[in-house]
Short mmCIF file of C-alpha atoms in Angstrom, two decimals:
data_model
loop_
_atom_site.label_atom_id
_atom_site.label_comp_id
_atom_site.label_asym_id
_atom_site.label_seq_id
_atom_site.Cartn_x
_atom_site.Cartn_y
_atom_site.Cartn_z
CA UNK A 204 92.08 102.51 45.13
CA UNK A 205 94.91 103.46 46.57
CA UNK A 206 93.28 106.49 48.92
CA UNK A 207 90.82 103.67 49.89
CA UNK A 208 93.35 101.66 50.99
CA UNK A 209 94.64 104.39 53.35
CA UNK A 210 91.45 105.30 54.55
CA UNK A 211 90.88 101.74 55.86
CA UNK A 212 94.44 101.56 57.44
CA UNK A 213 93.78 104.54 58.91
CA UNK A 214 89.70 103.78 60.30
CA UNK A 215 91.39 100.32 61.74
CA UNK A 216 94.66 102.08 63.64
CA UNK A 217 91.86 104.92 64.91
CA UNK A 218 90.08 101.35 66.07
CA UNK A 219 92.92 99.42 68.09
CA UNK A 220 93.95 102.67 69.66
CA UNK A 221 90.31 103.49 70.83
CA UNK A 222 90.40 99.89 71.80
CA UNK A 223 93.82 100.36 73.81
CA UNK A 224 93.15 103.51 75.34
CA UNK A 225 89.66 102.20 76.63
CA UNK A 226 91.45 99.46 78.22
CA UNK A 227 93.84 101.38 79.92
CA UNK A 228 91.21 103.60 81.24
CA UNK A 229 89.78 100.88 82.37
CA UNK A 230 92.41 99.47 84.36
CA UNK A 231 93.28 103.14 86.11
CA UNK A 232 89.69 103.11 87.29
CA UNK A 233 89.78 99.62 89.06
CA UNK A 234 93.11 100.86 90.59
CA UNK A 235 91.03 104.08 91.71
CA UNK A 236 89.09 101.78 93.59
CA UNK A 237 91.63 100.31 95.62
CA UNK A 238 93.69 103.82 96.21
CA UNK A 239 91.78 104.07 99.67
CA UNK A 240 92.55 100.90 101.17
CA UNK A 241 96.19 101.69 99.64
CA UNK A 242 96.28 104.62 101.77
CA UNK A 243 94.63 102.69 104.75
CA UNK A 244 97.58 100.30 104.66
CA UNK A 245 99.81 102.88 104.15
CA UNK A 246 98.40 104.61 107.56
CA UNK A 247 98.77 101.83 109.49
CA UNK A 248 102.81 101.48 108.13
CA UNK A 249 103.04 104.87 110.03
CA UNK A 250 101.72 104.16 113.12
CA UNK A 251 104.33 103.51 116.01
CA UNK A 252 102.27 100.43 117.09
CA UNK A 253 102.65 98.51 113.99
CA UNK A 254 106.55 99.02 114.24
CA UNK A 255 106.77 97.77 117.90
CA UNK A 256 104.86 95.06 117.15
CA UNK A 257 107.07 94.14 114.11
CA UNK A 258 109.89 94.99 116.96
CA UNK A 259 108.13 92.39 118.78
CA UNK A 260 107.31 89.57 116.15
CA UNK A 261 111.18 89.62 114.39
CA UNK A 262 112.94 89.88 118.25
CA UNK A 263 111.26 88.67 120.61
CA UNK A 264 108.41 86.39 119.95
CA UNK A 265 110.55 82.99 119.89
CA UNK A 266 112.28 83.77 122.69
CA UNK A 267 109.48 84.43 125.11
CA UNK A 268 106.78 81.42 123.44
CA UNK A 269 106.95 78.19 122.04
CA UNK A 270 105.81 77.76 119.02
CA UNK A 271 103.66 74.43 120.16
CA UNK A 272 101.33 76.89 121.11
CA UNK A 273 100.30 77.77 117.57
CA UNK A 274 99.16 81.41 117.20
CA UNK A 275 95.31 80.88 119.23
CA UNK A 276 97.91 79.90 121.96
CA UNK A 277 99.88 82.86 122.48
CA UNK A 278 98.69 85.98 124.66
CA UNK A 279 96.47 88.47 123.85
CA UNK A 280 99.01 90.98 122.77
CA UNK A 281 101.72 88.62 121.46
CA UNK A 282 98.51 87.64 118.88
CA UNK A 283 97.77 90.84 118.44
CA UNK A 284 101.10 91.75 117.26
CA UNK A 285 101.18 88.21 115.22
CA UNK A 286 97.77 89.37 113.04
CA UNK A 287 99.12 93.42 112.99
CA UNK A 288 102.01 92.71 111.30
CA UNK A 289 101.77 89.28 108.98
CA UNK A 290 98.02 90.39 107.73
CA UNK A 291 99.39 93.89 107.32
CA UNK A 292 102.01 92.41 104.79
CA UNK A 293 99.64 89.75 103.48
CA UNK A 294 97.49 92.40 102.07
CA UNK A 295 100.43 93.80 100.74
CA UNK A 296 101.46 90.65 99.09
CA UNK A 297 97.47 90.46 97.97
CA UNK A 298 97.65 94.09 96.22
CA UNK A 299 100.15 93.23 94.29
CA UNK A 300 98.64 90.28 93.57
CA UNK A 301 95.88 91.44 91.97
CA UNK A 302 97.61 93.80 89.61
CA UNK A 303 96.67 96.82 91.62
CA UNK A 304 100.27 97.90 93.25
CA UNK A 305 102.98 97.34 91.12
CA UNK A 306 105.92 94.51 92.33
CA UNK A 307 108.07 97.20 92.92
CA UNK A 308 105.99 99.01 95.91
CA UNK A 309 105.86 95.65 97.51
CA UNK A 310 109.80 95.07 96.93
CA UNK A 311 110.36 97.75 99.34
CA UNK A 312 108.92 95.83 102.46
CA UNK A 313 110.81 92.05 100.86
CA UNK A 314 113.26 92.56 104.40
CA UNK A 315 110.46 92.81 106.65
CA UNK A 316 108.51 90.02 104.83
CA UNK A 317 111.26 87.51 105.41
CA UNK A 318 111.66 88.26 108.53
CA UNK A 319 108.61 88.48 109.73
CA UNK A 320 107.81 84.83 108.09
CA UNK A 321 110.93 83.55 109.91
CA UNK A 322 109.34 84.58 112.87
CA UNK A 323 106.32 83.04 112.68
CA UNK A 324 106.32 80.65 110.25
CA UNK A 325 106.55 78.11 113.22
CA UNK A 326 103.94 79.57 115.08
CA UNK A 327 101.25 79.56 112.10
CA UNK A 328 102.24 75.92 110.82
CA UNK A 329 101.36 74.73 114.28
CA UNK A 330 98.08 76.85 114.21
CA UNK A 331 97.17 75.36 111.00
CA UNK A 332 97.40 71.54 112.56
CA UNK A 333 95.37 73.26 115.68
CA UNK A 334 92.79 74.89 113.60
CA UNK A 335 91.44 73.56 110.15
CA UNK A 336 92.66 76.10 108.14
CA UNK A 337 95.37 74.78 105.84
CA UNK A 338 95.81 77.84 103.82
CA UNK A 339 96.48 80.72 106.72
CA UNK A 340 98.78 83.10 105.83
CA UNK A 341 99.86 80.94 102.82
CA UNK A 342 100.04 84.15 100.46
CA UNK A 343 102.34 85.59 102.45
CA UNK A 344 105.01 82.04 102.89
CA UNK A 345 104.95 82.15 98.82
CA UNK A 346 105.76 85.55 98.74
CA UNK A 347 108.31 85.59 101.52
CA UNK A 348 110.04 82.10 99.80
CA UNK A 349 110.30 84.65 96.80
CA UNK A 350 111.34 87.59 98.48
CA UNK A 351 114.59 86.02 99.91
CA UNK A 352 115.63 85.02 97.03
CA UNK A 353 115.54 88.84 95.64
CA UNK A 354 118.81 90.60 96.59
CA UNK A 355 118.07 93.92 97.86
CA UNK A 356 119.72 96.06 95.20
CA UNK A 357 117.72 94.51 92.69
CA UNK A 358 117.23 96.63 89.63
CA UNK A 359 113.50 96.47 89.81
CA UNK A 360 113.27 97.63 93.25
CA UNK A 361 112.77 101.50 94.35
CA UNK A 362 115.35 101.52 97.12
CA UNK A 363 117.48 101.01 94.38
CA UNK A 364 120.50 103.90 94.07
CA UNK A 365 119.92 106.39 91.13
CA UNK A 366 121.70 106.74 88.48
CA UNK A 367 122.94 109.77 88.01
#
């Protein structure tokens, strides 16, 4: 009776940790999927011309526009520099969103989020009167309201000091 007994415990723990190991194998494949756009995003982070135009967008974007214009308003290359760098973090923001980054990835980049939505948060509230699209860029103002309200030597984060 006894021996039974075991036998079951045992068939049912062999069970949930089939069950758990499936599922995590499941989750590392979705992630998989998204390692090349990962590395996409991670290319364009390199490049020179995404950092001049964050250069651009945090220093001198107010300065030089008004913000009446919305974002269809501004030049060619002052938009250009808009969509590079606040859709560049908003798919950031989206990744981790969707489980596939972990928060602590996207912590690293919380400085240039804020900033960057200081920058143009004016500029893409007018362009979402101008244009119907109430919802542009709204992923990224939720994360960025977050963001400042993380301190940057937060444990979680991976800028973090070591311990040693």
């Amino acid at each position: 009776m006894i021996l039974n007994a075991v036998a079951i415990g045992l068939s049912v723990l062999a069970l949930l940790s089939s069950v758990y190991f499936a599922f995590q194998q499941v989750t590392s494949m979705k992630r998989a999927n998204y390692v090349p756009a990962y590395l996409a995003l991670l290319d364009v982070f390199r490049s020179p011309t995404f950092h001049e135009h964050h250069r651009y967008v945090v220093q001198r974007l107010g300065a030089e526009h008004d913000p009446a214009l919305g974002i269809s308003g501004l030049p060619a290359e002052a938009q250009e520099a808009v969509y590079d760098v606040a859709f560049f973090l908003h798919n950031f923001v989206i990744l981790e969103r969707l489980g596939i980054i972990d928060d602590r990835y996207l912590m690293t980049l919380n400085d240039r989020v804020v900033r960057t939505w200081q920058a143009i948060a004016p500029f893409v509230h007018r362009e979402r009167e101008l244009v119907p699209l109430p919802h542009l860029l709204q992923i990224l103002e939720d994360h960025a309201a977050v963001a400042a309200t993380i301190p940057p030597n937060s444990g979680r984060s991976l800028l973090r000091p070591l311990n040693k």
